[in-house]
Structures are given as structure tokens and as C-alpha cells.
PDB file of C-alpha atoms in Angstrom:
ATOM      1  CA  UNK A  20     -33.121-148.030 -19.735  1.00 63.00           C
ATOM      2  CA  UNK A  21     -32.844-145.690 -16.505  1.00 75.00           C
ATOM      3  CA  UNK A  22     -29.470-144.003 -17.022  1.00 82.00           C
ATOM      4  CA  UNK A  23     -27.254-143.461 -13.439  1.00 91.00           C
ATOM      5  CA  UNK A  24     -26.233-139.908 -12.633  1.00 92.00           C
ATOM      6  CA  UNK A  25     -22.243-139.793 -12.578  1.00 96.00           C
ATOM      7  CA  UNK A  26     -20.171-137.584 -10.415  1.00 97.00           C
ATOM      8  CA  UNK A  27     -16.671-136.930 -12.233  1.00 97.00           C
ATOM      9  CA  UNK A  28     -13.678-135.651 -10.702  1.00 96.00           C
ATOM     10  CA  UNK A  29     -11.891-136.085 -14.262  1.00 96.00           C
ATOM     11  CA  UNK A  30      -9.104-137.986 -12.403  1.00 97.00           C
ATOM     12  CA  UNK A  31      -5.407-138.027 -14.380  1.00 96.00           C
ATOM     13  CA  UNK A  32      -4.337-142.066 -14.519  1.00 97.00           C
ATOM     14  CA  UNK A  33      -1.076-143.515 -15.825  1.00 94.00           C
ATOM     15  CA  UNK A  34      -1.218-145.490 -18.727  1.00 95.00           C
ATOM     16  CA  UNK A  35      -4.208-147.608 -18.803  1.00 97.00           C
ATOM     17  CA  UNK A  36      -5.029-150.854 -21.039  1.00 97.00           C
ATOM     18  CA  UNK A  37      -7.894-151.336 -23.083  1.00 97.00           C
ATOM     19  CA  UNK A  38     -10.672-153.909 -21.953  1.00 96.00           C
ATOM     20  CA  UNK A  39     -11.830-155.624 -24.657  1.00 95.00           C
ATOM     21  CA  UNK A  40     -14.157-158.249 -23.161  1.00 96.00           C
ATOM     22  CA  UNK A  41     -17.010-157.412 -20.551  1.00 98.00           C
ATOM     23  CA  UNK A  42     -18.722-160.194 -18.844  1.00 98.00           C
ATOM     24  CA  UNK A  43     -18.620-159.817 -15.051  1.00 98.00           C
ATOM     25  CA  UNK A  44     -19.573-157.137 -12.361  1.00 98.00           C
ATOM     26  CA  UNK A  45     -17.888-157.260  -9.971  1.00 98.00           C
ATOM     27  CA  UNK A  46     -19.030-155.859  -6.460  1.00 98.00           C
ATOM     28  CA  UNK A  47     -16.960-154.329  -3.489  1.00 98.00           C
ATOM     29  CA  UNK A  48     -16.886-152.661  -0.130  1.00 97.00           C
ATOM     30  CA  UNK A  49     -14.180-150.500   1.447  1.00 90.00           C
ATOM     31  CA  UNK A  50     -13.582-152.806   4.007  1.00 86.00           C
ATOM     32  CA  UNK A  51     -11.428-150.646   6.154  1.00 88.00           C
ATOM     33  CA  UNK A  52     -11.756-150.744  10.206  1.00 89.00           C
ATOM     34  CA  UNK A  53     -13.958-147.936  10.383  1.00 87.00           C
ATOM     35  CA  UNK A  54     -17.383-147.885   8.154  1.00 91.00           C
ATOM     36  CA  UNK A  55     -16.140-145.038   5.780  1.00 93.00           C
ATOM     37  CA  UNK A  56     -17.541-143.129   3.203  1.00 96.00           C
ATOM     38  CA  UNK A  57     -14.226-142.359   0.958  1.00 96.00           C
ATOM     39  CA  UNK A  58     -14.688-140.290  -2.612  1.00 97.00           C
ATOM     40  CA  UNK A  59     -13.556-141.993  -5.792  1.00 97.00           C
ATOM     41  CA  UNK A  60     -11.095-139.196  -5.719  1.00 97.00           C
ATOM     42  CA  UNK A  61      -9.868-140.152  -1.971  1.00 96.00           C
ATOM     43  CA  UNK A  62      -9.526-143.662  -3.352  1.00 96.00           C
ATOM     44  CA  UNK A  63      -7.558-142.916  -6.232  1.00 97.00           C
ATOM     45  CA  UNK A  64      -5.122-140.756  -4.386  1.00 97.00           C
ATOM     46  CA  UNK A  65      -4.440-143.618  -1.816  1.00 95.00           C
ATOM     47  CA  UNK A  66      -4.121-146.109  -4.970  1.00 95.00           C
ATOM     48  CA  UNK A  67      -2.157-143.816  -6.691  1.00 96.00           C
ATOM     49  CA  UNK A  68       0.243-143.461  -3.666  1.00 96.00           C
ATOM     50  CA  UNK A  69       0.607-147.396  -3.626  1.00 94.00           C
ATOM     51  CA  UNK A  70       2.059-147.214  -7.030  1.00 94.00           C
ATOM     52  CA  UNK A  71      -1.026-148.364  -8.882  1.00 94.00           C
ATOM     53  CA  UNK A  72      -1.981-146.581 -12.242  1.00 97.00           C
ATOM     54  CA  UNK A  73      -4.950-144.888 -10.285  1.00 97.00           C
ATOM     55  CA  UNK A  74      -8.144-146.040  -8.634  1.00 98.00           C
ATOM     56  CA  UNK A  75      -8.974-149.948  -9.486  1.00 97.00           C
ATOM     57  CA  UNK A  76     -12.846-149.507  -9.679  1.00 98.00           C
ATOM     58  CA  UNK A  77     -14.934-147.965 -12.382  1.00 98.00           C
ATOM     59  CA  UNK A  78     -17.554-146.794 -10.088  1.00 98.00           C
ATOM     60  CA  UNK A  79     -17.569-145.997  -6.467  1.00 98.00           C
ATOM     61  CA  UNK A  80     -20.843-145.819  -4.458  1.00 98.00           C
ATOM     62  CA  UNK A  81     -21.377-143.284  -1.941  1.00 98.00           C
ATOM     63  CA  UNK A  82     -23.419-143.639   1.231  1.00 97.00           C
ATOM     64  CA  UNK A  83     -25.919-141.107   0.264  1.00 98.00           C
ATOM     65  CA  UNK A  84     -26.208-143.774  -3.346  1.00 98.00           C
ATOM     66  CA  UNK A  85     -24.302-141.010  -5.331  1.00 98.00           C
ATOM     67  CA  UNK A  86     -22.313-142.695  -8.338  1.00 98.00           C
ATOM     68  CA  UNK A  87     -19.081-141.465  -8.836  1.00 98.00           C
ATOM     69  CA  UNK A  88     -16.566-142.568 -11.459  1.00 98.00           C
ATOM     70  CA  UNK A  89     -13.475-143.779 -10.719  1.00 98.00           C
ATOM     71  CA  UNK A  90     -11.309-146.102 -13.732  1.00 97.00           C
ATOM     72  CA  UNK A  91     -12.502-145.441 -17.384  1.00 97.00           C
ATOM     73  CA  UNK A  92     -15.160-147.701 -17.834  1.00 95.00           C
ATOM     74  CA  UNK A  93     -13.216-149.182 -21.420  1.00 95.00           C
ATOM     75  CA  UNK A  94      -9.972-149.816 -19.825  1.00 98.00           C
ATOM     76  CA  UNK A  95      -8.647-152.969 -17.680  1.00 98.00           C
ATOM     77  CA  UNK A  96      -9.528-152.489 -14.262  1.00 97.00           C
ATOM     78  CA  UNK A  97      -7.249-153.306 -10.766  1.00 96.00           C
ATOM     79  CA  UNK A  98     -10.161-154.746  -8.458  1.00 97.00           C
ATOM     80  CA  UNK A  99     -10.237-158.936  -8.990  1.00 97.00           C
ATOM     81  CA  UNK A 100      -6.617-160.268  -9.850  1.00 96.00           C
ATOM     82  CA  UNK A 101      -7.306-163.226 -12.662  1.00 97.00           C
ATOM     83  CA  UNK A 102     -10.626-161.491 -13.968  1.00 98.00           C
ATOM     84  CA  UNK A 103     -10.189-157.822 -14.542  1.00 98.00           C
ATOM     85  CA  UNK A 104      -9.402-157.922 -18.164  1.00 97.00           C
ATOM     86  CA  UNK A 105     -13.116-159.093 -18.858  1.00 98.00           C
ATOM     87  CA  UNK A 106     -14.678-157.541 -15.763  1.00 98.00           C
ATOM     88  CA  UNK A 107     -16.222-153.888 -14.436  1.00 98.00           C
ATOM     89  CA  UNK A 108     -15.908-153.381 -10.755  1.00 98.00           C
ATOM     90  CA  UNK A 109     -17.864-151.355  -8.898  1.00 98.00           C
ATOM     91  CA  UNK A 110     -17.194-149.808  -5.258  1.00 98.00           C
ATOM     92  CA  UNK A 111     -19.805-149.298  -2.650  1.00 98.00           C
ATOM     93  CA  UNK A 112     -18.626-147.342   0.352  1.00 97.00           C
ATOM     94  CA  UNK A 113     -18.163-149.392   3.538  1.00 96.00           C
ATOM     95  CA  UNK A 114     -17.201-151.436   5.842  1.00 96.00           C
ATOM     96  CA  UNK A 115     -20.192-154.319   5.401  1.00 97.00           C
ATOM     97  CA  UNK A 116     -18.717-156.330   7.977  1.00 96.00           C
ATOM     98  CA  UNK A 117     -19.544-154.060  10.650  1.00 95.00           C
ATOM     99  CA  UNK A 118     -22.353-151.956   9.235  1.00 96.00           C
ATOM    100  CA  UNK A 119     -25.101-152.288   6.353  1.00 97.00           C
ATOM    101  CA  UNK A 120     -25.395-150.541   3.195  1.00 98.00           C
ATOM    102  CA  UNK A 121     -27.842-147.814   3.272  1.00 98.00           C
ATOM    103  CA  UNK A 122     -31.184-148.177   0.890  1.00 98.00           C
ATOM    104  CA  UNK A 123     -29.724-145.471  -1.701  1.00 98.00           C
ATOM    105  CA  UNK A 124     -26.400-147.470  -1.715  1.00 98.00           C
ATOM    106  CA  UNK A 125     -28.674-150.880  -2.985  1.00 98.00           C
ATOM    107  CA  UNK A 126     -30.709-148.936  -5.593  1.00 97.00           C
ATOM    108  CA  UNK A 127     -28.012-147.324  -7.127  1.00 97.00           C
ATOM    109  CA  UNK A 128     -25.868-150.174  -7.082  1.00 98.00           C
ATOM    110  CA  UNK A 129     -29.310-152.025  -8.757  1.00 97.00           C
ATOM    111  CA  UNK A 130     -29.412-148.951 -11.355  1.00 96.00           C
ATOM    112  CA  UNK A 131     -25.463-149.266 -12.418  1.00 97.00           C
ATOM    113  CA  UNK A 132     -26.076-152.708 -12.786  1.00 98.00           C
ATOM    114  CA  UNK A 133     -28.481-152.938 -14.902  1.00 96.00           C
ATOM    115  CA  UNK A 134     -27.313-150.254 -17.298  1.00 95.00           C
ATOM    116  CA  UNK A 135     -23.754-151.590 -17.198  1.00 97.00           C
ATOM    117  CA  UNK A 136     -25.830-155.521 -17.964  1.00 96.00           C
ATOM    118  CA  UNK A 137     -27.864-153.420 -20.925  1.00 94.00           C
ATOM    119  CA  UNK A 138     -24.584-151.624 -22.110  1.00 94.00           C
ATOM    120  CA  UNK A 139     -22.681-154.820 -22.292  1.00 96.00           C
ATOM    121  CA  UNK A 140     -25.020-157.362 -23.643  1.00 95.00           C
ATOM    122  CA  UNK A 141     -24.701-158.971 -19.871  1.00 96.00           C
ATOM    123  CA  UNK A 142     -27.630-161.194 -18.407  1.00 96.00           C
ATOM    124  CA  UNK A 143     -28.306-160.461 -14.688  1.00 98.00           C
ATOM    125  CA  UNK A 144     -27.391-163.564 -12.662  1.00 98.00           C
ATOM    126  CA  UNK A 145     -25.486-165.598  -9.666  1.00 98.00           C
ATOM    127  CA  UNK A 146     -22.524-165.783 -12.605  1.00 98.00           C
ATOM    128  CA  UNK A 147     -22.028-162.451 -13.673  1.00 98.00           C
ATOM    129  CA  UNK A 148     -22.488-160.365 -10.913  1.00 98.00           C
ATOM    130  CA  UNK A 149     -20.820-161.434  -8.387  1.00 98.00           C
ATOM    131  CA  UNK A 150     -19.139-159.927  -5.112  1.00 98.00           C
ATOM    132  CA  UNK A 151     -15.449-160.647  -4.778  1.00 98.00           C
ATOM    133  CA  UNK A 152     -15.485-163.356  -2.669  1.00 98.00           C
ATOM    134  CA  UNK A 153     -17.243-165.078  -5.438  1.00 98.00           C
ATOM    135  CA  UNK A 154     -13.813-165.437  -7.410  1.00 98.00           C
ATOM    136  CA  UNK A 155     -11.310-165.253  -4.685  1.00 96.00           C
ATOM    137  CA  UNK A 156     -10.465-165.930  -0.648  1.00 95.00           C
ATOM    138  CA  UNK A 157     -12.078-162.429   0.717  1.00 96.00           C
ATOM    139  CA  UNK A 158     -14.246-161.301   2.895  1.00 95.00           C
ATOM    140  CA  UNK A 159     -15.517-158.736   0.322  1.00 97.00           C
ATOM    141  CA  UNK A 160     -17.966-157.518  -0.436  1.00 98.00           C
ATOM    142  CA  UNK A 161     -18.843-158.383   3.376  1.00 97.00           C
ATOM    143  CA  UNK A 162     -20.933-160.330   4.843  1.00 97.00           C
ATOM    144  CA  UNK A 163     -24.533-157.932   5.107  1.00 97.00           C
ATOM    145  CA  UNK A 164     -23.688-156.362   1.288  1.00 98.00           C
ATOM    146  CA  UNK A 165     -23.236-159.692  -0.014  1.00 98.00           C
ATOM    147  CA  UNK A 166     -26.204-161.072   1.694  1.00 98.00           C
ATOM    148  CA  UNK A 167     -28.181-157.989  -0.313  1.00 98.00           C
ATOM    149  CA  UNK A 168     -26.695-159.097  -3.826  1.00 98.00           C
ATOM    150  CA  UNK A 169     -29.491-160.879  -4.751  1.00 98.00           C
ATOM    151  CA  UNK A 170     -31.807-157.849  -4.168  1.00 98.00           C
ATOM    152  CA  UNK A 171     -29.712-155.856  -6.387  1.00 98.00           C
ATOM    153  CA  UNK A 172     -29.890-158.909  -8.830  1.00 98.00           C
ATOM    154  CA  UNK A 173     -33.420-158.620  -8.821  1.00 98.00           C
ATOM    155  CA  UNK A 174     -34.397-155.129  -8.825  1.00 97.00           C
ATOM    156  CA  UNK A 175     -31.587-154.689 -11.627  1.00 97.00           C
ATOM    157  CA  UNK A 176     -34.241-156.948 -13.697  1.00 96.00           C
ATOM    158  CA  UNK A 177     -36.716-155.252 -12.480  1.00 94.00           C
ATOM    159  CA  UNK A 178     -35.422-151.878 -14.025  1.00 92.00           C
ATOM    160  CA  UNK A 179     -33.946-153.158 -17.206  1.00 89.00           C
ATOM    161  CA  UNK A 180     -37.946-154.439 -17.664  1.00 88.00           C
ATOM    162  CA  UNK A 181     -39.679-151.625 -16.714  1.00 84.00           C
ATOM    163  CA  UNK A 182     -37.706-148.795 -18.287  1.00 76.00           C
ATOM    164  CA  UNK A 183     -36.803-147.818 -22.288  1.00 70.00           C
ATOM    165  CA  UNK A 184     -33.829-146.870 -23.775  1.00 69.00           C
ATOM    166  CA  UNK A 185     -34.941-143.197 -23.227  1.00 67.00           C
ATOM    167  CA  UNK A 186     -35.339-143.586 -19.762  1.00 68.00           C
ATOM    168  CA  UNK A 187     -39.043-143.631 -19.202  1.00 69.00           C
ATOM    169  CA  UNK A 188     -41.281-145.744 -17.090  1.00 71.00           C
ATOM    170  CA  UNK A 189     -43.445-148.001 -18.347  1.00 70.00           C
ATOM    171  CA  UNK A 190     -45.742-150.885 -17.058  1.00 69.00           C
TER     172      UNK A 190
END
């Protein structure tokens, strides 16, 4: 399986719970009035200042499709009230209302995906991954991201088929 490339600020969290169930991805945008391209560690700050533990996603996707992390990937996450004891969530950067996600944004939001399906054991489909407005009254991940999701869905497949575990291409 194609392995992402993580950027890590080695962010300091309060206490954190353990996840002990993964089943659901869980996709995002930023969502804020201007199209923005915020770092995990801009996130976490602003989360952190709210009075949360820390940032609420375990991934954050830049504009330029760099990965970055945010939560450790084994603990609970903050991103999906009801489903984030079973659930990863991953952040692309944006405000998909008003913009679309760049092409890097998709395949690296494709690539997480399907090493985070491979990792957990999780098929790729309409019921486990999902953008947030899948489980609750939201806009997000907005409208021209979520309209992409099953391109990601697919290409996600499409990597998980044509890769090994060591990373190499094959037909």
C-alpha cells in the first residue's frame, strides 16, 4: 500500500482517550468565511484556546495536498459528536462552499484514505467514508468537496489495488 508523507509539528494535547473501534472516515472542510489554508498547528492552537484537549482531526489537508497530523491517530477524536469514539477524521483545508479543492487536496485525501481503510480493516464505501453532513445537520464538508467524495472513494480503491504493502506499483 502507498504510504502518505506526514508533516508533524509534535503538538502537546491534554489528556486524550483511547479509540478502540475504527470504522468511519470522516471528511471535513474549514468552512470559515474566507477559503483558508490553516496548519494543523494553527488549528490546534484555536481549538486549544476554545478549551478543547487540542485539535479534533487526525489529519489536516493542506492546499498544496501536504498531510499534516493533527490528533493521535489511536485516541478519540473531537470532529463528529455521536461517532468519534469509532471514527478518524480528516481535515482538508477550505472553505468548499465558496471555492473547490485543489487536485493535490483530492489525491491525498484518496491516499490517506486508503491507507487509513488498509490500516483498519475498513472497506471503501458510501458507509464508511463519509463527509459530515452524512451523520449530522452541516453543511460540511461543503457542497463542491462533497460532490468530489466519490472520486476519492474510487481512486482510494484504485490505490489500495494497484499498490503492495511496500509501496510499489504494480499492474
Amino acid at each position: 500500500m502507498i504510504t502518505p508523507t506526514f508533516v508533524d509539528y509534535g503538538l502537546w494535547f491534554k489528556p486524550l482517550q483511547e479509540r478502540t473501534a475504527t470504522d468511519l472516515i470522516v471528511i471535513h472542510h474549514t468552512g470559515n468565511p474566507a477559503d483558508d489554508d490553516l496548519s494543523a498547528e494553527e488549528i490546534h492552537e484555536s481549538h486549544l484556546a476554545q478549551g478543547w484537549a487540542g485539535i479534533g482531526y487526525h489529519f489536516v489537508i493542506r492546499k498544496d495536498g501536504t498531510i499534516e497530523l493533527g490528533r493521535p491517530m489511536d485516541t478519540v477524536g473531537a470532529h463528529a459528536y455521536g461517532f468519534n469514539s469509532h471514527s478518524i477524521g480528516i481535515h482538508v483545508c477550505g472553505n468548499f462552499e465558496i471555492a473547490d479543492p485543489t487536485p493535490e487536496q483530492i489525491e491525498s485525501c484518496a491516499t490517506l484514505v486508503a491507507w487509513l481503510a488498509d490500516k483498519y480493516g475498513i472497506d471503501i464505501d458510501t458507509d464508511t467514508v463519509v463527509g459530515h453532513r452524512d451523520l449530522m445537520a452541516t453543511a460540511c464538508p461543503g457542497y463542491t468537496l462533497y460532490s468530489q467524495l466519490q472520486t476519492i472513494r474510487g481512486k482510494a480503491i484504485w490505490y489500495q489495488q494497484h499498490y503492495d504493502e511496500d509501496g510499489q506499483y504494480h499492474d
